[in-house]
PDB file of C-alpha atoms in Angstrom:
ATOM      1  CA  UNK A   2       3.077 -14.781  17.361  1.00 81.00           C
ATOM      2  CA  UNK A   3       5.774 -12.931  15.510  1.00 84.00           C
ATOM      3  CA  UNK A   4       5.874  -9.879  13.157  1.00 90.00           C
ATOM      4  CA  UNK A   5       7.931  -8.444  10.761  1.00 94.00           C
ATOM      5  CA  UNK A   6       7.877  -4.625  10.405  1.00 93.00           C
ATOM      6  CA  UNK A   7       8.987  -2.640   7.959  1.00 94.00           C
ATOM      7  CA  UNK A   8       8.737   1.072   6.696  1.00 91.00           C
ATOM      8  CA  UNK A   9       8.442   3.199   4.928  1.00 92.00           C
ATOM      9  CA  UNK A  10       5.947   1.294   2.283  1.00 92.00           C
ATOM     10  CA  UNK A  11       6.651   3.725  -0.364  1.00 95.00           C
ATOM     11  CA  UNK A  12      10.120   6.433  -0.565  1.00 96.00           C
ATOM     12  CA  UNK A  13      10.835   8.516  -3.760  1.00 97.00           C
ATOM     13  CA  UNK A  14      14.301  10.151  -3.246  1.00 97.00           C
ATOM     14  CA  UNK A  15      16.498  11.768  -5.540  1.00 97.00           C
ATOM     15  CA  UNK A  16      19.623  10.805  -7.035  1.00 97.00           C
ATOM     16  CA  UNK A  17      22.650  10.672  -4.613  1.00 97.00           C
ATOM     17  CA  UNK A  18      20.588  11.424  -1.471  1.00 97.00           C
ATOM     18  CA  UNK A  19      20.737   8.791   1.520  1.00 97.00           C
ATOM     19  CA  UNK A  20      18.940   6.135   2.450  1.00 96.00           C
ATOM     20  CA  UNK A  21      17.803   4.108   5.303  1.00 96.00           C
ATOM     21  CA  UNK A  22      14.977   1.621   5.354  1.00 96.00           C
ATOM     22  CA  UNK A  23      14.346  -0.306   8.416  1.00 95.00           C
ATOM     23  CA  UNK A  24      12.861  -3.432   9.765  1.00 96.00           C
ATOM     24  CA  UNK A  25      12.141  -5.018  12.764  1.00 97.00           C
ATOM     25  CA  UNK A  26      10.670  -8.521  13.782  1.00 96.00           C
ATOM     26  CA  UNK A  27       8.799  -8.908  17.104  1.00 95.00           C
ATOM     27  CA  UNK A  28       7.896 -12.497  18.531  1.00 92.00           C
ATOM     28  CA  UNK A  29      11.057 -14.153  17.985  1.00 90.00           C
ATOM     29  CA  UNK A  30      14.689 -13.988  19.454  1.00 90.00           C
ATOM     30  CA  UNK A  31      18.129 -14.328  17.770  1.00 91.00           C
ATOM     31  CA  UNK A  32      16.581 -14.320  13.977  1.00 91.00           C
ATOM     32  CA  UNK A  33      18.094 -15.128  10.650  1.00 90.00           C
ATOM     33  CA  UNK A  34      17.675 -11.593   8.914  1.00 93.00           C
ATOM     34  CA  UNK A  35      17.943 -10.990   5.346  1.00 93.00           C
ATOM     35  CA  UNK A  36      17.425  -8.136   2.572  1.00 95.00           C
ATOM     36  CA  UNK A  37      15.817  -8.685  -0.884  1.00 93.00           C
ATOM     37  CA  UNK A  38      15.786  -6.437  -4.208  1.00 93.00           C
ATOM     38  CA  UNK A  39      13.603  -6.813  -6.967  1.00 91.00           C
ATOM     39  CA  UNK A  40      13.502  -4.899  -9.771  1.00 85.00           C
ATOM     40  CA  UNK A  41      10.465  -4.329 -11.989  1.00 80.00           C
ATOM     41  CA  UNK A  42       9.485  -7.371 -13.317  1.00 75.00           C
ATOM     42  CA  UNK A  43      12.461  -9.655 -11.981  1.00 78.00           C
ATOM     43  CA  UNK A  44      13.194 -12.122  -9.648  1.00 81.00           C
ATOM     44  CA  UNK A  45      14.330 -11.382  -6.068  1.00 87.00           C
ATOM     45  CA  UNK A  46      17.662 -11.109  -5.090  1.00 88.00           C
ATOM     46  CA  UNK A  47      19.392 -11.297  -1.981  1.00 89.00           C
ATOM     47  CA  UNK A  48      21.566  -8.620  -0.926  1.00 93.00           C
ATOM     48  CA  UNK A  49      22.344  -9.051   2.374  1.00 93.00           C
ATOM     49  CA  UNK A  50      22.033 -11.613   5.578  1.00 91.00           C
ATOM     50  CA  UNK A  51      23.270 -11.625   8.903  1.00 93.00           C
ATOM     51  CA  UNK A  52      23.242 -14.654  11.502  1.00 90.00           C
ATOM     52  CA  UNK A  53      23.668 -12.143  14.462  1.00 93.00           C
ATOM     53  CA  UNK A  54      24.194  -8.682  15.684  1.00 95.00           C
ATOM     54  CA  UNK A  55      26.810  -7.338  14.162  1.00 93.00           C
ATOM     55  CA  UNK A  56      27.044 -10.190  11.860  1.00 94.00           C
ATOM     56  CA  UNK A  57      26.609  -9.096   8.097  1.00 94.00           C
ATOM     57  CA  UNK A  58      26.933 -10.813   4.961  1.00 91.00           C
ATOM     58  CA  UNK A  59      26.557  -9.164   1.297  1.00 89.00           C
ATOM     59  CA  UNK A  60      26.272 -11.149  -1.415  1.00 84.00           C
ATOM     60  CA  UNK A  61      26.258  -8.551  -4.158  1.00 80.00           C
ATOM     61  CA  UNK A  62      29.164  -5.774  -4.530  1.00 69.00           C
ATOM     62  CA  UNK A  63      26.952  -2.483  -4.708  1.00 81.00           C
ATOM     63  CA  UNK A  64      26.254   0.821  -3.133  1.00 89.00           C
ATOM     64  CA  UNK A  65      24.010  -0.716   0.093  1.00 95.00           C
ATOM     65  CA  UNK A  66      25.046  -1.443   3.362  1.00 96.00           C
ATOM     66  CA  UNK A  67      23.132  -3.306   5.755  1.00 96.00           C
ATOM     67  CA  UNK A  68      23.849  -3.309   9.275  1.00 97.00           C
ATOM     68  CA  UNK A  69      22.196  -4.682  12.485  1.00 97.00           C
ATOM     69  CA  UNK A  70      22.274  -3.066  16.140  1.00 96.00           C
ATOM     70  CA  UNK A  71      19.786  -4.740  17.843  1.00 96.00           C
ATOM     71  CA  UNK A  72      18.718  -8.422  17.880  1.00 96.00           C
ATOM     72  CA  UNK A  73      15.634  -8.071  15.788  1.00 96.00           C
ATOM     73  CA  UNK A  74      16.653  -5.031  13.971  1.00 97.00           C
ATOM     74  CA  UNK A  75      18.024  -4.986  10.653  1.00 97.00           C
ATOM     75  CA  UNK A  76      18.939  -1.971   8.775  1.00 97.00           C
ATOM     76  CA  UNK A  77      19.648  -1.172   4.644  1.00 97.00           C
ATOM     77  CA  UNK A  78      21.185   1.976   3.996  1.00 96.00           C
ATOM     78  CA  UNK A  79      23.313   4.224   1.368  1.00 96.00           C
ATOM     79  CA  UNK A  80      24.940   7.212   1.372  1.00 96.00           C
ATOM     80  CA  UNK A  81      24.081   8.233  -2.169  1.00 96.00           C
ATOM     81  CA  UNK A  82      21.452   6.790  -4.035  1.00 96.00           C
ATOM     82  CA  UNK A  83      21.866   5.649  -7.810  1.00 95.00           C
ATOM     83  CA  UNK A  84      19.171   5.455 -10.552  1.00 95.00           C
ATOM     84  CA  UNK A  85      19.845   1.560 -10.283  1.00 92.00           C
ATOM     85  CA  UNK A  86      18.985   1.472  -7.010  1.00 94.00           C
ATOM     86  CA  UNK A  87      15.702   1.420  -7.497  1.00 94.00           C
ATOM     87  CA  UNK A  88      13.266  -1.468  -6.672  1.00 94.00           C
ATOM     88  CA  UNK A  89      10.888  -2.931  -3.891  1.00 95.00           C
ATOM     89  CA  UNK A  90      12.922  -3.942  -1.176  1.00 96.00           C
ATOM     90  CA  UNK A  91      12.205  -6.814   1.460  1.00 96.00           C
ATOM     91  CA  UNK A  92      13.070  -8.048   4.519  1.00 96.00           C
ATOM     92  CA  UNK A  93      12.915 -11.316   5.760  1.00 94.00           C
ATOM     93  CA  UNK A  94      13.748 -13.144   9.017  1.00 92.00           C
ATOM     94  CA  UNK A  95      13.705 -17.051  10.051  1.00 88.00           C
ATOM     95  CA  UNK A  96      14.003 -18.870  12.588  1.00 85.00           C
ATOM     96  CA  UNK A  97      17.198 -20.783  13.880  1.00 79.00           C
ATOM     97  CA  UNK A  98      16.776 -24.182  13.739  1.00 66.00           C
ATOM     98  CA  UNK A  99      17.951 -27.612  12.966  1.00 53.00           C
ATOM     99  CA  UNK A 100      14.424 -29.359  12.750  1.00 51.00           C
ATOM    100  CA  UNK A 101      13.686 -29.363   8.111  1.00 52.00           C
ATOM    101  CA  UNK A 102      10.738 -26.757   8.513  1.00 58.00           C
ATOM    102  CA  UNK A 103      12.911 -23.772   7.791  1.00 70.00           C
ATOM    103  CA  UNK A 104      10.954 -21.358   6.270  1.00 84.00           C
ATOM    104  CA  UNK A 105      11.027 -17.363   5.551  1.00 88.00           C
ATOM    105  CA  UNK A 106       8.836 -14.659   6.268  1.00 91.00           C
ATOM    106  CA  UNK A 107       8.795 -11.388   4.464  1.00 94.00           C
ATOM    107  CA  UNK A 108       8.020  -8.189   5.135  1.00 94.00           C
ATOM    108  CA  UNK A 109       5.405  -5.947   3.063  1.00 93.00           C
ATOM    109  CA  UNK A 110       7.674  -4.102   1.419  1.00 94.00           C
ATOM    110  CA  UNK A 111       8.966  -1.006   0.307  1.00 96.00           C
ATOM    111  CA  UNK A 112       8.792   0.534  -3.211  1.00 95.00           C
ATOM    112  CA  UNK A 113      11.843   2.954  -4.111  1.00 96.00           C
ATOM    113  CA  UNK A 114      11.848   4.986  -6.276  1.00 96.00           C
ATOM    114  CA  UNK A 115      14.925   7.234  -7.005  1.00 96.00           C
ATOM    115  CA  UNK A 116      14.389   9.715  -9.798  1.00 96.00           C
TER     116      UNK A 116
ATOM    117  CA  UNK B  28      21.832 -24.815  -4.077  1.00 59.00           C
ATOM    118  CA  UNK B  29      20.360 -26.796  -6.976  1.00 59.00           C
ATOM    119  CA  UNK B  30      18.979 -24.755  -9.946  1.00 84.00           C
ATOM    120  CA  UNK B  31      15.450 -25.253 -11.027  1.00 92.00           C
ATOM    121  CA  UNK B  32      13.649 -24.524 -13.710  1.00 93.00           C
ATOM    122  CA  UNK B  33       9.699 -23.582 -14.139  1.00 95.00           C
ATOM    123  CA  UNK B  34       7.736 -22.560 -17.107  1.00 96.00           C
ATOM    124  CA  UNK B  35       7.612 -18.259 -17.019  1.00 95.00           C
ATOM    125  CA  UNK B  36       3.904 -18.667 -17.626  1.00 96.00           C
ATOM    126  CA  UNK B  37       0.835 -20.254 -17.122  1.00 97.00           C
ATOM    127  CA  UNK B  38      -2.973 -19.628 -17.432  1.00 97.00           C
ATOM    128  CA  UNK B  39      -5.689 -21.454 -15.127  1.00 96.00           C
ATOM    129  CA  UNK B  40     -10.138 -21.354 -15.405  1.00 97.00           C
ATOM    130  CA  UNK B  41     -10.934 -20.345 -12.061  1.00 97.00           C
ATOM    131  CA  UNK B  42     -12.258 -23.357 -10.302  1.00 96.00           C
ATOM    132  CA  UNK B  43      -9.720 -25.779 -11.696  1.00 97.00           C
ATOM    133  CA  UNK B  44      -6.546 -27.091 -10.833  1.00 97.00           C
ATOM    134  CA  UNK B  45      -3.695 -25.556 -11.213  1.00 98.00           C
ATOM    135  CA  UNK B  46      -0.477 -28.207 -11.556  1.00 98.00           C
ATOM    136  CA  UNK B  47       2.576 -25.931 -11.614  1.00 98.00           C
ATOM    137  CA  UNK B  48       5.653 -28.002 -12.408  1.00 97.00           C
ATOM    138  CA  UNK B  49       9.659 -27.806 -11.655  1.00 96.00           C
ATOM    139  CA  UNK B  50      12.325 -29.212 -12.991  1.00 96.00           C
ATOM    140  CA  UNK B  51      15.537 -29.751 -10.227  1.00 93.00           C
ATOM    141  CA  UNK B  52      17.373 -32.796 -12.038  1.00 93.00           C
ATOM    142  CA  UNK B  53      20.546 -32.295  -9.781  1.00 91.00           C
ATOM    143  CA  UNK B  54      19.163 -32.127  -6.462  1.00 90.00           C
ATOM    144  CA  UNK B  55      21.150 -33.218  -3.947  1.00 87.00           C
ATOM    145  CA  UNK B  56      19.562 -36.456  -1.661  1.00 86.00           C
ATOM    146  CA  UNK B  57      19.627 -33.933   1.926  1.00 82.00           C
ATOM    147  CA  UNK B  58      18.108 -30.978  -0.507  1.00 86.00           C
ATOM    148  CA  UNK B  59      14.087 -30.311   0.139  1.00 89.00           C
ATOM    149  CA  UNK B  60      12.103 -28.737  -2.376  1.00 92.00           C
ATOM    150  CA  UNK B  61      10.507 -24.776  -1.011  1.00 92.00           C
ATOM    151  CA  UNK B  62       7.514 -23.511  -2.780  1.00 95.00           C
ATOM    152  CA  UNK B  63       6.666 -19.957  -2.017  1.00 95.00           C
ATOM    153  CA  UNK B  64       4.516 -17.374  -3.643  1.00 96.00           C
ATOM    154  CA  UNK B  65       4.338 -13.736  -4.386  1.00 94.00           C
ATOM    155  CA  UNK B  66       1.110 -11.776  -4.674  1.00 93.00           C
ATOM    156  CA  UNK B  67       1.920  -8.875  -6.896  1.00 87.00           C
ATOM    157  CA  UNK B  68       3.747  -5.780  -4.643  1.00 84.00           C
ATOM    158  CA  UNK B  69       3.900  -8.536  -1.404  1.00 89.00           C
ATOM    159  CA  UNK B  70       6.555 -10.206   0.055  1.00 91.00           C
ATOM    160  CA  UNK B  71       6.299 -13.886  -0.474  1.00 93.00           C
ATOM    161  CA  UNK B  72       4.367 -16.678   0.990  1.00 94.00           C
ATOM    162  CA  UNK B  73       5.589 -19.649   1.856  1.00 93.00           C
ATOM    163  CA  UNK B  74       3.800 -22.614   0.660  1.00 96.00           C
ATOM    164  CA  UNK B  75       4.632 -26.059   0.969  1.00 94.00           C
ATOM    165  CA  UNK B  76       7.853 -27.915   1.314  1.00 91.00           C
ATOM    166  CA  UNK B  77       9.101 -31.373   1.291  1.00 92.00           C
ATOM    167  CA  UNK B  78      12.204 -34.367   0.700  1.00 91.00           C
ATOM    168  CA  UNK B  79      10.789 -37.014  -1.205  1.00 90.00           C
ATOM    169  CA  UNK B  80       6.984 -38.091   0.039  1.00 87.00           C
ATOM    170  CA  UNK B  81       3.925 -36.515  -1.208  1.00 93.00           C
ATOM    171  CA  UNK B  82       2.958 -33.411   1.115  1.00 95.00           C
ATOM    172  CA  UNK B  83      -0.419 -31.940   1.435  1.00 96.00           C
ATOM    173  CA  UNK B  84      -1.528 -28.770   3.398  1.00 95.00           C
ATOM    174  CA  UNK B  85      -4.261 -26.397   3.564  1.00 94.00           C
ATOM    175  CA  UNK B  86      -2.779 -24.167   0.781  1.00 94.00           C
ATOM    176  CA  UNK B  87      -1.582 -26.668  -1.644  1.00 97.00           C
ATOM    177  CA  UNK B  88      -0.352 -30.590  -2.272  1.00 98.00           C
ATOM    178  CA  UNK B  89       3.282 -31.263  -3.475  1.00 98.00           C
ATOM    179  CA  UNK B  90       4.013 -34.022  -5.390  1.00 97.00           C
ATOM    180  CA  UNK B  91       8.005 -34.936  -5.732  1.00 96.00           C
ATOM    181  CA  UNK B  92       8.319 -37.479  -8.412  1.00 96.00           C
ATOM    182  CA  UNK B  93      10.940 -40.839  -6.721  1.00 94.00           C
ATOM    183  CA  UNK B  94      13.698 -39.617  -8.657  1.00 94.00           C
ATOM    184  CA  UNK B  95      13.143 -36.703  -6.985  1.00 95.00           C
ATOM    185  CA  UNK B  96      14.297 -34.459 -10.297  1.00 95.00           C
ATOM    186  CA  UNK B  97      10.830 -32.865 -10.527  1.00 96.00           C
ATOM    187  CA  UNK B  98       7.949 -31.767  -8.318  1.00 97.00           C
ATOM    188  CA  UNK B  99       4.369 -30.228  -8.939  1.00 97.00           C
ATOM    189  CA  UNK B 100       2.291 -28.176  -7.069  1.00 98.00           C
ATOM    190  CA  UNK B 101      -1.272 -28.366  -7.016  1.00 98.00           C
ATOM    191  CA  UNK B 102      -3.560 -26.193  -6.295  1.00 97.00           C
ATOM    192  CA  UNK B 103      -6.758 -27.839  -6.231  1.00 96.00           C
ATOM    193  CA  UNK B 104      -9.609 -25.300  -6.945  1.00 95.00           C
ATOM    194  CA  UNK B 105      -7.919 -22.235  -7.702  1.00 96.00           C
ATOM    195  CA  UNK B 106      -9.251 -18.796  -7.132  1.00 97.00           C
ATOM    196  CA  UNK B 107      -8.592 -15.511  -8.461  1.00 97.00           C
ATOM    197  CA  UNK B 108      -6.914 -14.372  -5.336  1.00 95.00           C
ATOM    198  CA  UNK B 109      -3.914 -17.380  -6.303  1.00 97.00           C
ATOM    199  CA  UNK B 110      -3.189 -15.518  -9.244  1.00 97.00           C
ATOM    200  CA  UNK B 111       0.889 -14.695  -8.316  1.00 97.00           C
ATOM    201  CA  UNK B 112       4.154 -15.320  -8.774  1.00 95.00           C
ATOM    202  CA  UNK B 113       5.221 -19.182  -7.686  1.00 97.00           C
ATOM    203  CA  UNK B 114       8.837 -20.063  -6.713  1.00 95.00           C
ATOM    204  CA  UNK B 115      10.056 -23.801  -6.520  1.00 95.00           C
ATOM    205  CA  UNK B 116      13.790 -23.582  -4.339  1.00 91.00           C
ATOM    206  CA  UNK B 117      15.652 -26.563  -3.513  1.00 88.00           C
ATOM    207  CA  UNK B 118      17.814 -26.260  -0.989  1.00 82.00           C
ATOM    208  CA  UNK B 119      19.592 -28.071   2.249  1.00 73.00           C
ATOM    209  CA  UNK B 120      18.129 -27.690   5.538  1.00 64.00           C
ATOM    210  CA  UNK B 121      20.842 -28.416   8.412  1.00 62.00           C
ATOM    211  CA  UNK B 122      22.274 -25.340   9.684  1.00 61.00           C
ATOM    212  CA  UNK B 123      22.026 -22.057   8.014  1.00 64.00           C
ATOM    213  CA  UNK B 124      21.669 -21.319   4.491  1.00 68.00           C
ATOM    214  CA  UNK B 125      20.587 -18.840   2.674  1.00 72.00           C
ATOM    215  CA  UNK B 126      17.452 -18.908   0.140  1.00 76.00           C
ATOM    216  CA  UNK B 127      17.632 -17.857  -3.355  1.00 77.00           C
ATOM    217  CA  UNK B 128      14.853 -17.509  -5.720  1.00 83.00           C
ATOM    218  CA  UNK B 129      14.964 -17.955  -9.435  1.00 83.00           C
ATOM    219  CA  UNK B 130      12.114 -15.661 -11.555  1.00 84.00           C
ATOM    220  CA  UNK B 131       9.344 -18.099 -11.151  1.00 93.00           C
ATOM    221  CA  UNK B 132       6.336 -19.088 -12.833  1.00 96.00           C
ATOM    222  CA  UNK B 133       3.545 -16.635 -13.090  1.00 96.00           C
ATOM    223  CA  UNK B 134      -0.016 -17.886 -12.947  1.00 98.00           C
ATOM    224  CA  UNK B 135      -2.960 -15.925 -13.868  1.00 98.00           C
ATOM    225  CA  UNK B 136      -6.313 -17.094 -12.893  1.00 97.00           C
ATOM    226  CA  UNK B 137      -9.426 -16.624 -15.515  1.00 97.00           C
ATOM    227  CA  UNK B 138     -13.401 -16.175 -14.207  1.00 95.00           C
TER     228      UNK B 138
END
């Protein structure tokens, strides 16, 4: 069956220190993998996919990066951390596929908290 | 992707059902209808999905009404462990696309 791993479950950092959260999926090959934000009390948003290695896709201008150098291994990172960057952060893969049972599965989670 | 719209709130009695409703009035005839939900500080769960017919799992039952501009999702005997964050998404499903979620309706469930 497949898995989705990520860590760490919790990070406080300070202000304009890096950052590098990571997440792997086990189980599956040649994933759909995707990064989610939420801030306290809001809706999720999407701030990165990628389709393959190498293959990376933001959809909101910002001070992440995402990258991915393995298969089933997707990383978010920043150089400098802001006070906005705050949030629990998830990461999500699905399968390829044609057949209308597309679905995601998400990660547990990590809370940052950048003070 | 179509927008929907869901009530922020709603209470349910333990026990009873709980009918959340959405509202996609410009859904597109290839677009399915997604529910997930989020347990508070989890990643989401998917739920259900489906195009036009009524769908019915072990989780939940989905009811799309034939003009297809609103659905409901029933949970027939809720517990306290549904109480969460539910997300209706409409979206296509032939090829890639990406899934965005709206802020959802939160359900508390009572004793």
């Amino acid at each position: 069956s497949q898995t989705i791993h990520q860590w760490p479950a919790t990070l406080v950092q300070p202000v304009g220190s890096p950052l590098s959260l990571e997440c792997t999926v086990e189980g599956t090959s040649n994933p759909n993998l995707y990064w989610y934000r939420q801030a306290a009390g809001r809706g999720l948003q999407l701030l990165f996919y990628s389709v393959g290695i190498g293959q990376i896709s933001s959809e909101v201008p910002q001070n992440l990066s995402a990258s991915r150098p393995q298969d089933r291994q997707f990383i978010l990172s920043s150089k400098k951390l802001l006070l906005s960057d705050s949030g629990f952060y998830l990461c999500a893969w699905s399968a390829k596929q044609t057949a209308t049972n597309e679905k995601l599965f998400f990660g547990s989670g990590t809370q940052l908290s950048v003070l | 992707d179509a927008k929907t719209t869901q009530p922020t709130s709603m209470d349910c009695a333990e026990g009873r059902a709980a009918n959340l409703p959405c509202n996609h009035s410009t859904i597109s005839g290839n677009e399915y209808v997604y529910w997930y939900r989020q347990i508070h500080s989890q990643g989401p769960q998917y739920i259900i999905h489906g195009l036009k017919n009524n769908e019915t799992n072990e989780m939940a039952s989905l009811i799309i009404t034939e003009d297809r501009k609103s659905s409901t999702l029933i949970l027939p005997h809720a517990t306290l462990r549904d109480t969460a964050v539910y997300y209706c998404i409409v979206r296509v499903t032939t090829g890639f696309q990406k899934l965005v979620f709206g802020t959802g309706t939160r359900l508390l469930v009572s004793p």
